[in-house]
mmCIF file of C-alpha atoms in Angstrom:
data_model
loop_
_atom_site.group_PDB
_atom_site.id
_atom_site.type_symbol
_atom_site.label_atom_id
_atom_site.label_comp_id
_atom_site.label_asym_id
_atom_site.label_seq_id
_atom_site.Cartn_x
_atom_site.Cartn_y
_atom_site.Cartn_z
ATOM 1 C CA UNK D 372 37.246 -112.156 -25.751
ATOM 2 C CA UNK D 373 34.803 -110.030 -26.170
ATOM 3 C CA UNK D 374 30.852 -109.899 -27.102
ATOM 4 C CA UNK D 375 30.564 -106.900 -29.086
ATOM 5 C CA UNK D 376 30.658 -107.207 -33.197
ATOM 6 C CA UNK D 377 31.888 -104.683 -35.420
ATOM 7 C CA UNK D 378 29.398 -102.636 -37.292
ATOM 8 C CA UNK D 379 30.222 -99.979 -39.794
ATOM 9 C CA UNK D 380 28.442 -96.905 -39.594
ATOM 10 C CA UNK D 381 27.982 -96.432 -42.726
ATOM 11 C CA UNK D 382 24.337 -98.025 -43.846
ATOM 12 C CA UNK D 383 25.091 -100.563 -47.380
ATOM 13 C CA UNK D 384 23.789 -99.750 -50.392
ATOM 14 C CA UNK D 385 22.720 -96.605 -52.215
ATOM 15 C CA UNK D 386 20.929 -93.813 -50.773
ATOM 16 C CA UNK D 387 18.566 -91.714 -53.018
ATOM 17 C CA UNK D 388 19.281 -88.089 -52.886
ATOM 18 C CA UNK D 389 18.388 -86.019 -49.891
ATOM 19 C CA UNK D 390 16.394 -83.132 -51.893
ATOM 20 C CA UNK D 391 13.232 -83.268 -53.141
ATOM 21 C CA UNK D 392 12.610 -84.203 -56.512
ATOM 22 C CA UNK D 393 9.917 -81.497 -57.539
ATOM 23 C CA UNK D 394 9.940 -78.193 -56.547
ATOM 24 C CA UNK D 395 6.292 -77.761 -54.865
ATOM 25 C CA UNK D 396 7.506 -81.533 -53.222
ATOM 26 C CA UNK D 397 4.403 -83.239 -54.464
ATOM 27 C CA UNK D 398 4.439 -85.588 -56.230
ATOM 28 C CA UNK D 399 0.980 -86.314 -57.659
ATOM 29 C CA UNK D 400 1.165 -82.564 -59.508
ATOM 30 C CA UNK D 401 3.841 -81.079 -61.387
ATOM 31 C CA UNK D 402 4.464 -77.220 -61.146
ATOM 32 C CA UNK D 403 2.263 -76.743 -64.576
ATOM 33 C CA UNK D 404 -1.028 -78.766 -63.517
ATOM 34 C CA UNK D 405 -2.927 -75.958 -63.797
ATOM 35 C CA UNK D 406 -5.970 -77.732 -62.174
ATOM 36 C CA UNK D 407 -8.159 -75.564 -59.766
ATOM 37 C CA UNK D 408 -8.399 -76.800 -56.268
ATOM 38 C CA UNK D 409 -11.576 -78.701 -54.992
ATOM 39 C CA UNK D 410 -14.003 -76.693 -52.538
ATOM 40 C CA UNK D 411 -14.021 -77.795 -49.116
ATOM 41 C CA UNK D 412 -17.519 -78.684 -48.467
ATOM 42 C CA UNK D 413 -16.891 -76.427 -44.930
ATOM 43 C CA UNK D 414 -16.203 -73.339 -46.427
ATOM 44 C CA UNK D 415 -19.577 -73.372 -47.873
ATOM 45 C CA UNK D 416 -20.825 -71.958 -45.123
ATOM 46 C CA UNK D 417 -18.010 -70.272 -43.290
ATOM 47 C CA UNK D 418 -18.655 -66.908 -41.502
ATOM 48 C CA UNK D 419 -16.412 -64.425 -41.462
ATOM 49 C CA UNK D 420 -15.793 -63.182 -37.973
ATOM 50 C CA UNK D 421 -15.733 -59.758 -36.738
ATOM 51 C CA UNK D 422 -12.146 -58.197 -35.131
ATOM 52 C CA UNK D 423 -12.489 -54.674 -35.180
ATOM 53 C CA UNK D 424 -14.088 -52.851 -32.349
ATOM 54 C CA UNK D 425 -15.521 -50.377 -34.492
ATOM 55 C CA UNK D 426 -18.135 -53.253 -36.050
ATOM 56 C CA UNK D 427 -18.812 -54.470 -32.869
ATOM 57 C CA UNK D 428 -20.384 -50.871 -31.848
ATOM 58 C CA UNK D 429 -22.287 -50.690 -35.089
ATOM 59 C CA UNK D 430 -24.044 -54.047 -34.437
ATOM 60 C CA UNK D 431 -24.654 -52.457 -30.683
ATOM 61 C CA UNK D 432 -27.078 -49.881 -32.376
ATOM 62 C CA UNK D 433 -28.662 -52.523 -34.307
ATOM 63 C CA UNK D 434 -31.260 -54.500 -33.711
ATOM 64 C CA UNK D 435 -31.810 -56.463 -30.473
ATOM 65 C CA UNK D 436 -32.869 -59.807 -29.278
ATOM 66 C CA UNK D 437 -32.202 -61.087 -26.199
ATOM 67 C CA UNK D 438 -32.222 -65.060 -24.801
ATOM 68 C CA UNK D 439 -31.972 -66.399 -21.363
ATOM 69 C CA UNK D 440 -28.840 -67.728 -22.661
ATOM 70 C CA UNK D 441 -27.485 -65.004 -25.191
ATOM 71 C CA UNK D 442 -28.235 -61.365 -26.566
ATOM 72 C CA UNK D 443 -28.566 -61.099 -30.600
ATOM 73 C CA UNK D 444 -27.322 -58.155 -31.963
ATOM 74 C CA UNK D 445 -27.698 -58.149 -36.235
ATOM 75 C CA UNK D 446 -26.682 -55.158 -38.545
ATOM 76 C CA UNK D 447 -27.381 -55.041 -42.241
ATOM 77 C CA UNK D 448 -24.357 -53.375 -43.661
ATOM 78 C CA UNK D 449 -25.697 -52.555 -46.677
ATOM 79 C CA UNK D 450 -22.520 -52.314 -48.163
ATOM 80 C CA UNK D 451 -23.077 -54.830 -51.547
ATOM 81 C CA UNK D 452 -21.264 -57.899 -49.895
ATOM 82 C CA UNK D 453 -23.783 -61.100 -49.214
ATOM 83 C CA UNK D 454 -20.769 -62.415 -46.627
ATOM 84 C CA UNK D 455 -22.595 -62.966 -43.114
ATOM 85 C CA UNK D 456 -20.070 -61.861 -40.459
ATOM 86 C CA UNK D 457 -20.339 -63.250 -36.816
ATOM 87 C CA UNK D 458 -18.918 -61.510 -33.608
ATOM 88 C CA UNK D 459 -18.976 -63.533 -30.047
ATOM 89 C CA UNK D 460 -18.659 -61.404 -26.978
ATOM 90 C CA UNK D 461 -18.780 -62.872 -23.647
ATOM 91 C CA UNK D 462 -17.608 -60.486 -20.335
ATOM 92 C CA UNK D 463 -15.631 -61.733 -17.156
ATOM 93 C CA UNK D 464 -19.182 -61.318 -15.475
ATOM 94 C CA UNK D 465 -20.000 -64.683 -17.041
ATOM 95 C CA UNK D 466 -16.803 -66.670 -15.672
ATOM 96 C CA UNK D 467 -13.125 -67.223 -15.335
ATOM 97 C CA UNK D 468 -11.531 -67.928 -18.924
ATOM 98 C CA UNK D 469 -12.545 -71.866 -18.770
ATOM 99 C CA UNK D 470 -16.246 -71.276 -18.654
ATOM 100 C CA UNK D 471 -15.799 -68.260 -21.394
ATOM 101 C CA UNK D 472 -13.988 -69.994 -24.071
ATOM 102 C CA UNK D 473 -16.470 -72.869 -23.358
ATOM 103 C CA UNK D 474 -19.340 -70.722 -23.925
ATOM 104 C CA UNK D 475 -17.623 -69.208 -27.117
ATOM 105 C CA UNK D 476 -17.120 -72.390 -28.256
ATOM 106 C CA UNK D 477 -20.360 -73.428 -27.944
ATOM 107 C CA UNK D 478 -21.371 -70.244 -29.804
ATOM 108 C CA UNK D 479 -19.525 -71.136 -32.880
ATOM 109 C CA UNK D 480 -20.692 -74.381 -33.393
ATOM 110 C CA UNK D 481 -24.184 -72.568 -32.835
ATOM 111 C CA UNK D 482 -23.519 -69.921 -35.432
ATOM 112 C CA UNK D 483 -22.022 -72.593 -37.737
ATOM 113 C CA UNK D 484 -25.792 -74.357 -37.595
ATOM 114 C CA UNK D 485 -27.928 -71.910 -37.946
ATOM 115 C CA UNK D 486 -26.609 -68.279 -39.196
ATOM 116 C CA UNK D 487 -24.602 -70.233 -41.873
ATOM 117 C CA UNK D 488 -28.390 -71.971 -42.950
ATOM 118 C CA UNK D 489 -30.706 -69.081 -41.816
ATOM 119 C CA UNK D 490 -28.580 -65.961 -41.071
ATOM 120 C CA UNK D 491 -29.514 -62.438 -42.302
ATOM 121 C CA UNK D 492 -27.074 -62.299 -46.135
ATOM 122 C CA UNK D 493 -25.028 -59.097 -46.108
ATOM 123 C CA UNK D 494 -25.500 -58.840 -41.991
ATOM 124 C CA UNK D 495 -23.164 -58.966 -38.601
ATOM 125 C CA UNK D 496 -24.128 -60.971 -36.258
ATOM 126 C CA UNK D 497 -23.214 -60.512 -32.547
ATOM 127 C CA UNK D 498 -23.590 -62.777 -29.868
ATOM 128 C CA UNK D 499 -23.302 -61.422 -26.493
ATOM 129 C CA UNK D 500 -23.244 -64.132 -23.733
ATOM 130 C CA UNK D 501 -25.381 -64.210 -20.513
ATOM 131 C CA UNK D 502 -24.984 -66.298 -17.177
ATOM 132 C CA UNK D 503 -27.750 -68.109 -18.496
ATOM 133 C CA UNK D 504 -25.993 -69.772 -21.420
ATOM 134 C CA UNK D 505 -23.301 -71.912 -19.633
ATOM 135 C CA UNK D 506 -25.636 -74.501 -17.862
ATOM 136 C CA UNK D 507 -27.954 -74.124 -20.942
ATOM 137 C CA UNK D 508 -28.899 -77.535 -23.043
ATOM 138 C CA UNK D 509 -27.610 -76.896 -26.428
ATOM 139 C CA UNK D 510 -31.005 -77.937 -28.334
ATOM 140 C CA UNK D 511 -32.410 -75.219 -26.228
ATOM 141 C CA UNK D 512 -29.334 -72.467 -27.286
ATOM 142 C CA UNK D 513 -30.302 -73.693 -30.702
ATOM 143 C CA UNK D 514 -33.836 -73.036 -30.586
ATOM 144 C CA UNK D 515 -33.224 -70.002 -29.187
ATOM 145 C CA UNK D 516 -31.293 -68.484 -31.916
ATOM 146 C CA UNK D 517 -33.684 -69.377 -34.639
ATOM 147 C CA UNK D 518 -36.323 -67.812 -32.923
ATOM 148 C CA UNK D 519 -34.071 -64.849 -32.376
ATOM 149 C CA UNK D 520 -33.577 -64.786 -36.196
ATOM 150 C CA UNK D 521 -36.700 -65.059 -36.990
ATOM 151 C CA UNK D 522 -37.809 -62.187 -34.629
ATOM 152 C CA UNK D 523 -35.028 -60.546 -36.060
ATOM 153 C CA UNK D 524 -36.577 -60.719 -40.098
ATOM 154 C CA UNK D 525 -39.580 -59.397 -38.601
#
């Protein structure tokens, strides 16, 4: 005899049908809810960040500020747009690619505090890291960078 029982592969009952039922697949909103989406309380004060080389040389002519842990470049673009643009820069000088993206990161969350709240409107901002802001307490990067600003308005 044996131990093993029979089971049909085939699951009982009906199965609903394998396709979605709406065409966007959500189900809370039809196509035609015209409804505008909610803002997302962190895009209030998202910066647009700087790519092109080009910008990055502008900002070099700019204004100056430098940190023990960071040098502040800031540009007014007078160009009509308020948007506050932010550019991180930080050379193999400072590290190997661990300690860099650790230092950028820190420099976003930075930016994110303060140029979002106090930045120059209609400005790039630059950030050019220095062997002095890896080991650097953040409170301290912090403080830095609204004094830098505010040197900056001056």
């Amino acid at each position: 005899m044996s131990d093993e029982a029979h089971f049909s592969a085939e699951q009982p009952g009906s199965r609903p049908p394998s396709r979605l039922s709406r065409t966007d697949g959500d189900g809370r909103r039809t196509c035609r809810d015209s409804r505008p989406s909610r803002a997302r309380p962190q895009e209030a004060f998202r910066l647009i960040s700087i790519r092109k080389r080009s910008d990055f040389l502008a900002a070099n002519a700019a204004s100056r500020v430098a940190t023990p842990g960071f040098v502040l470049l800031v540009r007014q673009r007078n160009d009509g747009d308020p948007a506050k643009r932010l550019g991180i820069t930080v050379t193999k000088k400072i590290g190997n690619a661990v300690v860099r993206n650790r230092m950028k990161r820190r420099f976003r969350e930075l930016a994110r505090a303060v140029i979002g709240a106090n930045g120059l409107a209609g400005s790039d901002h630059v950030m050019i890291g220095r062997a002095g802001g890896v080991e650097r307490d953040f409170a301290t990067l912090r403080l830095d960078l609204v004094q830098a600003l505010a040197r900056v308005r001056t």
